[in-house]
mmCIF file of C-alpha atoms in Angstrom:
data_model
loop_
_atom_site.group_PDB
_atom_site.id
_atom_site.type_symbol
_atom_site.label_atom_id
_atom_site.label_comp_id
_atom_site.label_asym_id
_atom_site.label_seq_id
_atom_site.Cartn_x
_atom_site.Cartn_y
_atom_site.Cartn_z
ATOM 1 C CA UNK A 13 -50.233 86.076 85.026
ATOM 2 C CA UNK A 14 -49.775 83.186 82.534
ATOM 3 C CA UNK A 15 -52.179 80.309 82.566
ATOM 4 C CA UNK A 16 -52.561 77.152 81.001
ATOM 5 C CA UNK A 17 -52.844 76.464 77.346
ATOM 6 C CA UNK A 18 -56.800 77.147 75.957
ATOM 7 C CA UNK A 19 -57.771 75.220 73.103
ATOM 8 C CA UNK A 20 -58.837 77.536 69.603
ATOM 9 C CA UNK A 21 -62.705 77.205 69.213
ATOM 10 C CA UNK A 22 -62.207 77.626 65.967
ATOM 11 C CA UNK A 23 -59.438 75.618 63.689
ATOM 12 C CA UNK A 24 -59.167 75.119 59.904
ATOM 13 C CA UNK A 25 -56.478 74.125 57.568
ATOM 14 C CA UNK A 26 -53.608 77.076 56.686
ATOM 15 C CA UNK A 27 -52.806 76.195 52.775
ATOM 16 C CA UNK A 28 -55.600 77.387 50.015
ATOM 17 C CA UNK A 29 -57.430 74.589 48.317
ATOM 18 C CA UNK A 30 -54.889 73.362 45.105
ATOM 19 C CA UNK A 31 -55.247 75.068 41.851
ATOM 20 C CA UNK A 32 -56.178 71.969 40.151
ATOM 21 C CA UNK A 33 -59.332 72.380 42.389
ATOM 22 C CA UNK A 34 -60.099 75.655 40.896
ATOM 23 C CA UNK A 35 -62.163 76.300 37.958
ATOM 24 C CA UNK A 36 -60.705 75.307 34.467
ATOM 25 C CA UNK A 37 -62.851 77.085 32.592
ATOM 26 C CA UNK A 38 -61.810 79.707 30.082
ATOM 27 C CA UNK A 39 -62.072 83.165 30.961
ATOM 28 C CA UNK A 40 -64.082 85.462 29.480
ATOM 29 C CA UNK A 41 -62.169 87.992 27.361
ATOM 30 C CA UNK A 42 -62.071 91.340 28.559
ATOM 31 C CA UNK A 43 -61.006 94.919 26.620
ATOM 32 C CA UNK A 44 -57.532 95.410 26.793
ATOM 33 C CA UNK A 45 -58.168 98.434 28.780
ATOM 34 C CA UNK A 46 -59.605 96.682 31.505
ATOM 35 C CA UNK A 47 -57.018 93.739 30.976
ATOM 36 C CA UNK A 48 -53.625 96.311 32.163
ATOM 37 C CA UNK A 49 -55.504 98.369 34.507
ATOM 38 C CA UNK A 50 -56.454 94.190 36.728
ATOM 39 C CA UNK A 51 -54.882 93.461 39.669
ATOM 40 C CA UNK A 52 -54.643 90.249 41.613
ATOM 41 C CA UNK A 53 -56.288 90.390 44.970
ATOM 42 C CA UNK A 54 -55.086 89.846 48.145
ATOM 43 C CA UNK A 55 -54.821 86.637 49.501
ATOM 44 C CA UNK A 56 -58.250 85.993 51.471
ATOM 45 C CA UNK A 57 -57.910 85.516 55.220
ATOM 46 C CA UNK A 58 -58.862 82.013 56.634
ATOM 47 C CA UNK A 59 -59.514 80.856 59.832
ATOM 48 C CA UNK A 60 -56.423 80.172 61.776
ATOM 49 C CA UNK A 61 -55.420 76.619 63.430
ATOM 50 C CA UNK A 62 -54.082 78.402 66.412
ATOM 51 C CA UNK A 63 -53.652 77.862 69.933
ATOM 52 C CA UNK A 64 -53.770 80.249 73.102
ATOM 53 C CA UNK A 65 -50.755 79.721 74.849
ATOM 54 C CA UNK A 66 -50.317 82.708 77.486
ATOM 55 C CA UNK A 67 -52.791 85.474 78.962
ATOM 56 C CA UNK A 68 -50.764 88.010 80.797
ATOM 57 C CA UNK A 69 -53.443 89.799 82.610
ATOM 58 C CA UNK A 70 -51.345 92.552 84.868
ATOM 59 C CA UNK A 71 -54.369 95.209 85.948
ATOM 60 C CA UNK A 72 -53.120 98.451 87.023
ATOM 61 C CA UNK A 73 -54.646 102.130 87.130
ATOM 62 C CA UNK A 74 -50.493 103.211 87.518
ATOM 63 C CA UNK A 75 -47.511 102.615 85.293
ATOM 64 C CA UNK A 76 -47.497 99.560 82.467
ATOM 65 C CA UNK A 77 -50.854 98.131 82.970
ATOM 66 C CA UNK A 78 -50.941 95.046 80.050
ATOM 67 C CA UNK A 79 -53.754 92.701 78.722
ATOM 68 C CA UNK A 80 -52.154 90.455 76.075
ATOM 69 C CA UNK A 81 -52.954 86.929 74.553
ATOM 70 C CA UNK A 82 -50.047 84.821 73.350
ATOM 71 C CA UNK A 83 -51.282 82.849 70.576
ATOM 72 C CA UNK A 84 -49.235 80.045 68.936
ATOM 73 C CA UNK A 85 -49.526 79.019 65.088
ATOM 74 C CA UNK A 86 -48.220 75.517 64.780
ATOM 75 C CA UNK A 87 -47.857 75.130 61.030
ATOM 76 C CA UNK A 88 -45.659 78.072 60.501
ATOM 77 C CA UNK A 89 -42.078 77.690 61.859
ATOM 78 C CA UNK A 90 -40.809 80.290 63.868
ATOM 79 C CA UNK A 91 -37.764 81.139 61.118
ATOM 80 C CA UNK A 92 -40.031 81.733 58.507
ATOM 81 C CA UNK A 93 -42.800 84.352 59.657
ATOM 82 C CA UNK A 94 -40.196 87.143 59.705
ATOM 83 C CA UNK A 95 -42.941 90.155 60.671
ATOM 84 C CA UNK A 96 -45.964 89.938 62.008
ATOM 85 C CA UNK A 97 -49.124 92.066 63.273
ATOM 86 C CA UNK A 98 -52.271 91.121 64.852
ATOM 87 C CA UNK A 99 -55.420 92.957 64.409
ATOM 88 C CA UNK A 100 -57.742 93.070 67.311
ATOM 89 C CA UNK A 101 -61.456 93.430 65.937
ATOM 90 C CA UNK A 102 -63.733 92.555 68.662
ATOM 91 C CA UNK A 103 -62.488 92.040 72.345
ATOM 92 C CA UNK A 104 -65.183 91.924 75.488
ATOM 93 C CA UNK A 105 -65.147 90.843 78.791
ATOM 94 C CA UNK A 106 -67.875 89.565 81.001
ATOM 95 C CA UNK A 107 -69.045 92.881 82.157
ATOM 96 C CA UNK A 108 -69.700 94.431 78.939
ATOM 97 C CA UNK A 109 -66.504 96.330 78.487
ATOM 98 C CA UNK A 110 -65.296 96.699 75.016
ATOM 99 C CA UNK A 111 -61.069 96.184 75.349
ATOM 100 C CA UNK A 112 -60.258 96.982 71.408
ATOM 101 C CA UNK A 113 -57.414 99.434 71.617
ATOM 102 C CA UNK A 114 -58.224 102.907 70.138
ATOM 103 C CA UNK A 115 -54.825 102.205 67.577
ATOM 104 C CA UNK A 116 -55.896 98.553 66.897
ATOM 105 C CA UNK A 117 -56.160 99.046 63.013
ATOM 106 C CA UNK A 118 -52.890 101.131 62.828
ATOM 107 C CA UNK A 119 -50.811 97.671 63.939
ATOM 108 C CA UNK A 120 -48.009 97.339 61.437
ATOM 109 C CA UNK A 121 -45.942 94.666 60.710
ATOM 110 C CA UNK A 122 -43.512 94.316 62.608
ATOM 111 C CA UNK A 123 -40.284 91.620 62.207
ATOM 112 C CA UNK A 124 -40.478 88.932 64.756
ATOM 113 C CA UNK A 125 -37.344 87.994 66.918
ATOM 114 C CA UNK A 126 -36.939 84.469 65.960
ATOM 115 C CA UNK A 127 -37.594 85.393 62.907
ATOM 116 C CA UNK A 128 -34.379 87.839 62.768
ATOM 117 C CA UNK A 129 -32.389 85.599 64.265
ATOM 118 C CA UNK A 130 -32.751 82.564 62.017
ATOM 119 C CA UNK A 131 -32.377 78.533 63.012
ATOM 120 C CA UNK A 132 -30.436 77.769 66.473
ATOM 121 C CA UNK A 133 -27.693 74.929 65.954
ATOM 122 C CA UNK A 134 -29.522 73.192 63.355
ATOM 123 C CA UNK A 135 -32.421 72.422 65.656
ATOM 124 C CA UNK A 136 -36.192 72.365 64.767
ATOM 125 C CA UNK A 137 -38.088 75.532 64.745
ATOM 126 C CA UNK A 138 -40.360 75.927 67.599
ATOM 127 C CA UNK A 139 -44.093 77.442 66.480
ATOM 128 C CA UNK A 140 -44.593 81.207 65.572
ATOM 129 C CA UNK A 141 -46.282 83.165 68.384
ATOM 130 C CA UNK A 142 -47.462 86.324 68.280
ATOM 131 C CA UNK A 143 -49.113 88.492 70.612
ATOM 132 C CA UNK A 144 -52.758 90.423 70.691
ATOM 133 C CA UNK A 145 -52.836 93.503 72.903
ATOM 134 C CA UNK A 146 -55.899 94.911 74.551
ATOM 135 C CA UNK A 147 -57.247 97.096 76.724
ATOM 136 C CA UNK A 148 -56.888 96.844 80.573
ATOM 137 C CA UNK A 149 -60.024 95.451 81.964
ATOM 138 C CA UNK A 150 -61.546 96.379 85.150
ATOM 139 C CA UNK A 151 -61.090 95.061 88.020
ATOM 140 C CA UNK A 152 -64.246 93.746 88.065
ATOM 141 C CA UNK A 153 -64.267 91.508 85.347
ATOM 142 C CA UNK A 154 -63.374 87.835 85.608
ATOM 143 C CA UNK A 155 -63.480 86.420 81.950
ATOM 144 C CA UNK A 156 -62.775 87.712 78.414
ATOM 145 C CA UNK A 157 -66.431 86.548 76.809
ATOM 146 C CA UNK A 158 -64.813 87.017 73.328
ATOM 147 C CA UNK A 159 -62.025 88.259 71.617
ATOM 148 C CA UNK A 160 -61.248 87.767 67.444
ATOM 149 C CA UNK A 161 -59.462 89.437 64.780
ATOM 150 C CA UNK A 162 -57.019 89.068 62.127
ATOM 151 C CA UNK A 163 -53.111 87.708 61.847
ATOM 152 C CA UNK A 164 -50.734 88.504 59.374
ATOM 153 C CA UNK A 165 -47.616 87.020 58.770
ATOM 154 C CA UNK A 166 -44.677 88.315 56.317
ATOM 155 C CA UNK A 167 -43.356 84.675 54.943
ATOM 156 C CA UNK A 168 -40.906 85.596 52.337
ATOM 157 C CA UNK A 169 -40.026 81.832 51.577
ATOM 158 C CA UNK A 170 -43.596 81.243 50.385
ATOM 159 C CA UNK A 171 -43.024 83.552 47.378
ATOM 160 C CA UNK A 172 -40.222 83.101 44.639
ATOM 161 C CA UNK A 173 -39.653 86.584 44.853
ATOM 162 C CA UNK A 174 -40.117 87.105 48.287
ATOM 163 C CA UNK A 175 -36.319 87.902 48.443
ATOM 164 C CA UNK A 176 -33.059 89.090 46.443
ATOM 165 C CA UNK A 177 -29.859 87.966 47.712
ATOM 166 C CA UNK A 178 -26.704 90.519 46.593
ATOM 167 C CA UNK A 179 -23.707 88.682 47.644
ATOM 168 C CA UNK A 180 -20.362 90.637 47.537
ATOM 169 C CA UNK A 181 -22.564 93.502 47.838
ATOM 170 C CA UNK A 182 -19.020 96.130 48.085
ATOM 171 C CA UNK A 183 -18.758 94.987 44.570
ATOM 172 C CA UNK A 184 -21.567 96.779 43.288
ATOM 173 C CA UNK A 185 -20.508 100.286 44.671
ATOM 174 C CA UNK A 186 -21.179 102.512 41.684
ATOM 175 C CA UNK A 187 -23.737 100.171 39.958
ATOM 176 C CA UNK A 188 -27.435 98.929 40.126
ATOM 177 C CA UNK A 189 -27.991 95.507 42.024
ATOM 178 C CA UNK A 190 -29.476 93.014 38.855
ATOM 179 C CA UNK A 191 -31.950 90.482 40.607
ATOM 180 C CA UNK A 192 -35.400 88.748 39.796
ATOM 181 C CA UNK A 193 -36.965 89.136 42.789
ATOM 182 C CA UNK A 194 -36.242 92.810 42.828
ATOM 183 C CA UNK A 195 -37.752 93.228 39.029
ATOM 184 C CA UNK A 196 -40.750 91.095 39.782
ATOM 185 C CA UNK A 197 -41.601 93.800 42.555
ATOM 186 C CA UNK A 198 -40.762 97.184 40.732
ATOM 187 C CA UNK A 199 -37.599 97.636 43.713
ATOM 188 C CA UNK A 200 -34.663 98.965 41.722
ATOM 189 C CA UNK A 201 -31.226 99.814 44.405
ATOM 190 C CA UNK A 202 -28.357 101.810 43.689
ATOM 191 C CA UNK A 203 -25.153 101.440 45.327
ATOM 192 C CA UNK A 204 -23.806 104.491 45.387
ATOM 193 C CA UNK A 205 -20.292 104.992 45.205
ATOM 194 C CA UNK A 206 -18.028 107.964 46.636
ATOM 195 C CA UNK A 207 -17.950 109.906 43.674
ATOM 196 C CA UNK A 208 -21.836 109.399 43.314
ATOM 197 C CA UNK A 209 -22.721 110.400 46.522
ATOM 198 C CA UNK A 210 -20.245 113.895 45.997
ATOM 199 C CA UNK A 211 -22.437 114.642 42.795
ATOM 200 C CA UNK A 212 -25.808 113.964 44.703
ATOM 201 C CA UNK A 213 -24.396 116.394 47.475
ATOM 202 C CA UNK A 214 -23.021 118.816 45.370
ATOM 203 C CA UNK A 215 -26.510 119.131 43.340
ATOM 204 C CA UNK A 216 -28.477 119.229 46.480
ATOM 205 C CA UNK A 217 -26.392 122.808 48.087
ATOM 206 C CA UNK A 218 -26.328 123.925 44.151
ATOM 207 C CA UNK A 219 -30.429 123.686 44.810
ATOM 208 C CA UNK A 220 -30.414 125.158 48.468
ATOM 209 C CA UNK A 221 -28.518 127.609 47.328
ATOM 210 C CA UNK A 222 -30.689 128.792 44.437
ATOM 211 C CA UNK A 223 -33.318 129.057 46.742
ATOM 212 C CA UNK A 224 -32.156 131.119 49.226
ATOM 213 C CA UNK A 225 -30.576 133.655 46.678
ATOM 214 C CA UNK A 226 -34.472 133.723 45.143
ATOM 215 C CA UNK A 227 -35.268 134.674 48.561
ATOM 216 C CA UNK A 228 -32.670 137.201 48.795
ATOM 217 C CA UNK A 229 -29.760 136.187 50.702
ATOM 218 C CA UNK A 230 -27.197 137.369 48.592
ATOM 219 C CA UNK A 231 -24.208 137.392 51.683
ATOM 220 C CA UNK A 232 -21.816 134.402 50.399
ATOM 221 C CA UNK A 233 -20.836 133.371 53.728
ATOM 222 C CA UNK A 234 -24.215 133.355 55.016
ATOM 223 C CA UNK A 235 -25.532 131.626 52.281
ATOM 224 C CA UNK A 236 -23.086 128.470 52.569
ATOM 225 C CA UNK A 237 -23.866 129.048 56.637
ATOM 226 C CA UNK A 238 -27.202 127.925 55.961
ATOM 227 C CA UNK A 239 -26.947 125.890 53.002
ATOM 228 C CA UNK A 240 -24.517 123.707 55.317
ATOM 229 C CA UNK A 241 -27.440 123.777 58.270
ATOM 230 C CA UNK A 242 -29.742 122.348 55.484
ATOM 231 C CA UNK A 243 -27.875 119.546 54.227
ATOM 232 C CA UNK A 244 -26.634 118.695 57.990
ATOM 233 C CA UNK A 245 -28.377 115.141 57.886
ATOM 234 C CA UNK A 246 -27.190 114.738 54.289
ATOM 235 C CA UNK A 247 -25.215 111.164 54.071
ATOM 236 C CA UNK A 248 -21.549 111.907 54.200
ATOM 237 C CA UNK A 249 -20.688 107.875 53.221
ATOM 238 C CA UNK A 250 -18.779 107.536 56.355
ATOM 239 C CA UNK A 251 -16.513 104.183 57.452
ATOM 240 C CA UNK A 252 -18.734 101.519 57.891
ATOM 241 C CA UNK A 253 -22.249 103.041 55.772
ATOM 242 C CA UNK A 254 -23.299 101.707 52.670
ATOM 243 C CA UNK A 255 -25.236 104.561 51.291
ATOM 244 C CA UNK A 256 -28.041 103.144 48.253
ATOM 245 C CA UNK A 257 -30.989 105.087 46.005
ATOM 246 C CA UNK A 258 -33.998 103.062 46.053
ATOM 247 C CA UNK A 259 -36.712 103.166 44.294
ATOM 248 C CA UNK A 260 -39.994 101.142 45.556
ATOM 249 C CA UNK A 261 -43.113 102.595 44.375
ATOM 250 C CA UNK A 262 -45.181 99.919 45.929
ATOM 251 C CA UNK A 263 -43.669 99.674 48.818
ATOM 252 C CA UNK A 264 -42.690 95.919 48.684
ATOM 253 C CA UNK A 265 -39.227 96.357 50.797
ATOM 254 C CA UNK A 266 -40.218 94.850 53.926
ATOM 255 C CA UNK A 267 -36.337 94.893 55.329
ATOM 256 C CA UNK A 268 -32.916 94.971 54.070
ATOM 257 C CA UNK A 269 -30.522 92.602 55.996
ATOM 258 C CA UNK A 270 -26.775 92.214 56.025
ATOM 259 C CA UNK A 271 -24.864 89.140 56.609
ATOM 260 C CA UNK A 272 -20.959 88.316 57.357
ATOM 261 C CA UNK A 273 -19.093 85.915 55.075
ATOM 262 C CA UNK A 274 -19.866 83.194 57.155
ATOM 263 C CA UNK A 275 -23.791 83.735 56.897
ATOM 264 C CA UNK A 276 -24.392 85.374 60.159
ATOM 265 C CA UNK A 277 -27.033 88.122 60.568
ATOM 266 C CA UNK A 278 -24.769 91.652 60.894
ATOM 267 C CA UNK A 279 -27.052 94.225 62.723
ATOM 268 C CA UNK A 280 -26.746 97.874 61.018
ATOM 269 C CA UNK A 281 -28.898 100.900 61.248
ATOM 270 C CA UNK A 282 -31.442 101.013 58.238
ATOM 271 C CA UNK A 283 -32.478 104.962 57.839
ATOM 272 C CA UNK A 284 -34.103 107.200 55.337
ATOM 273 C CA UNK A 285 -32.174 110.028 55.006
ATOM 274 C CA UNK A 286 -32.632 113.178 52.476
ATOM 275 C CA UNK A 287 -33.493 110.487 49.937
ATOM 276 C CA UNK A 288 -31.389 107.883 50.323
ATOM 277 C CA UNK A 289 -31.215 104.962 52.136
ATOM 278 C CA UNK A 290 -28.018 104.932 54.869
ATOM 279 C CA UNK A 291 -27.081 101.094 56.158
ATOM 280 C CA UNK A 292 -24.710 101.889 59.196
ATOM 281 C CA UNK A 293 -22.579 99.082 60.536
ATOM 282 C CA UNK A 294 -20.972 100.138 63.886
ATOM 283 C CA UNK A 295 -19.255 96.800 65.066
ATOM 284 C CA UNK A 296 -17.466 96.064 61.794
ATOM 285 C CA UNK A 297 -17.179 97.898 58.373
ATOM 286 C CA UNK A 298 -18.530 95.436 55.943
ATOM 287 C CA UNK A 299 -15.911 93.159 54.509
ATOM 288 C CA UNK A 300 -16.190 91.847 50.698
ATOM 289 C CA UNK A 301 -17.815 88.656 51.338
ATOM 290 C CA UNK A 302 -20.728 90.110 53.014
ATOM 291 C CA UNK A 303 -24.003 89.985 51.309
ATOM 292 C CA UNK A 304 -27.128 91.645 51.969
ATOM 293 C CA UNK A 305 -30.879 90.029 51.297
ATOM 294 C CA UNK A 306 -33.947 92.566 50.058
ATOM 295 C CA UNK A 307 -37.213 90.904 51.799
ATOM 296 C CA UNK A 308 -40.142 92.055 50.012
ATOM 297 C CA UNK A 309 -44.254 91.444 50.759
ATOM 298 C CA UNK A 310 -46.073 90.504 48.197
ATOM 299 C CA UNK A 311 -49.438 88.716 48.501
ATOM 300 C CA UNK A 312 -48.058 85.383 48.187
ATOM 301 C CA UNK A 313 -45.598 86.308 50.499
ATOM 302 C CA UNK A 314 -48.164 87.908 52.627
ATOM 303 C CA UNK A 315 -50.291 84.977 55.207
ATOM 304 C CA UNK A 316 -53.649 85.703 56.574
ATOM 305 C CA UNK A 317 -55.734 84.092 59.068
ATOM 306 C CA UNK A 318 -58.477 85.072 61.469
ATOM 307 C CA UNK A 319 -59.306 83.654 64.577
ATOM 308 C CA UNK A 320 -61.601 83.959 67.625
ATOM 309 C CA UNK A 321 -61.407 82.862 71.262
ATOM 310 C CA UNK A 322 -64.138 82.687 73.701
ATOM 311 C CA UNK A 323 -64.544 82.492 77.811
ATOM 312 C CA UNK A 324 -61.157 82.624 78.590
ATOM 313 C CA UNK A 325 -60.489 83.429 82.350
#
C-alpha cells in the first residue's frame, strides 16, 4: 500500500558547521607516541532533513510479507549517494509490538540504482531515497507509534579521494595503477599481465604440491589430479577478464567500475578469487579506451544522519 507523503518530525541542516566556526585555539602538544598511534573520528551523525515518501505495508503470514518506509533525502542528489544502508534502531506499532528486524545492525552498504546508473540526458537529479525494512506487524495494529534509526550514505564526490580514475586501464597490464586517491587510502592494484598471472599459478601448484607430498602422496599423476582440483577456481585470465592484486588493508574499496570509451557504465562481474581480484566482461572484451574508477569510503566520503518518524498509519 503506498500512501501520501508524511512530513519528518524532526529536520535539521545536512552540512557540519564551517571550520572557521571551530575552535582556533592551539592544541595541546601530545608525545609523539600518542601523536602516530591518533586517528580522526568518524563523521558524527546528525539529524536528517528527510521526508517519508512511501509505506508499503503488505501483511501476510504466507510468502513475501513486507513492512518498508521509503524515505526521501532532498539535499543529496540521487547520482551522488552511490551506496546506501539504513539502520533500524527502534520501530513500534500501536499495540506494543517491537518490528526491529533480528539482522537490523548487520545492514551493509549497499550501491543504490540511480546511483550506478549516473545522470539521465542531462536532466536534474531527482532526491536520494532509500528504504527502512521492518518487521511484519500484526494484523491488529493500525499505526507505527515510532520508528528511528540511522542513514548512511557512500558520497564519493564529497571527498578528494573518494575516487581514482585509471583511464586506458589495458595499458597498465603488467604494472601498478599510480593515483592519489588510491595512496591517500593505503589501496595499491596490480594489473596483472599474462606472464604474471602464469608465475602466480605456477607458484600456487608448486605449493599444493609440496603439501600433499608432506602428506604422502607420492603417485605423480595423482598428485597433479588433485593439485589441478585445488587450483580449479584459480583465474585462468580468460577473453574478456582483467585479472588485478589488490591490496586494501582498510578496506576503503567500496566498488570498482568500468566504463566504455564513450563514458558509459560497462557492467562486469567483480569476484574474489584465490587472491585476486577477477573483473569479467561478458558483452564486450574491454577495448583500450576504457577506463575503470576505484570508489573508496572514507569518513568524508562517508554521510550520516539519523532520523525518527512518529504515528504514521
Amino acid at each position: 500500500v503506498t500512501r501520501n507523503p508524511l512530513p519528518l518530525l524532526l529536520v535539521m541542516a545536512l552540512v557540519a558547521a564551517p571550520a572557521a566556526a571551530q575552535s582556533k585555539a592551539k592544541p595541546k602538544t601530545k608525545p609523539a607516541a600518542a601523536a602516530k598511534t591518533a586517528t580522526p573520528a568518524p563523521a558524527k551523525a546528525t539529524p536528517a532533513n528527510a521526508t517519508l515518501k512511501t509505506v508499503q505495508d503488505r501483511r501476510s503470514e504466507g510468502h513475501f510479507p513486507r513492512f518498508t518506509l521509503g524515505i526521501e533525502l532532498p539535499d543529496i542528489p540521487a547520482v551522488d549517494a552511490k551506496a546506501a544502508r539504513v539502520v533500524v534502531m527502534k520501530a513500534v506499532d500501536d499495540l506494543g509490538t517491537n518490528l526491529v528486524p533480528d539482522d537490523a545492525a548487520e545492514a551493509r552498504l549497499e550501491p543504490t540504482q540511480r546511483g550506478q546508473f549516473g545522470a539521465r540526458d542531462g536532466k536534474p537529479s531527482p532526491p536520494t531515497i532509500v528504504f527502512a525494512e521492518m518487521k511484519n506487524p500484526p494484523r491488529r495494529a493500525t499505526v507505527l507509534k515510532e520508528v528511528s534509526g540511522e542513514i548512511e550514505l557512500f558520497v564519493p564526490s564529497r571527498d578528494p579521494n573518494g575516487e581514482a580514475k585509471l583511464p586506458n586501464f589495458l595499458s597498465l597490464s603488467g604494472k601498478p595503477a599510480v593515483h592519489p586517491a588510491l595512496k591517500a587510502n593505503g589501496v595499491e592494484i596490480s594489473f596483472l599481465s599474462g606472464a604474471q598471472l602464469a608465475a602466480e599459478r605456477k607458484r600456487a601448484e608448486d605449493a599444493e604440491r609440496a603439501k600433499l607430498k608432506k602428506e604422502g602422496y607420492t603417485e605423480e599423476e595423482s598428485v597433479r589430479e588433485m593439485v589441478d582440483s585445488a587450483l580449479w577456481s584459480f583465474p585462468k585470465g580468460d577473453e574478456g577478464e582483467v585479472i588485478l592484486r589488490v591490496k586494501d588493508p582498510k578496506k576503503a574499496i567500496q566498488d570498482i567500475k568500468a566504463f566504455d570509451g564513450e563514458g558509459n557504465p560497462v557492467f562486469a562481474g567483480n569476484s574474489d578469487e584465490r587472491g585476486l581480484r577477477v573483473l569479467k566482461f561478458w558483452n564486450d572484451k574491454p577495448g583500450p579506451d576504457w577506463s575503470l574508477k576505484v570508489e573508496m569510503r572514507s569518513d568524508k566520503a562517508l554521510v550520516r544522519h539519523t532520523f525518527v518518524f512518529r504515528d504514521i498509519p
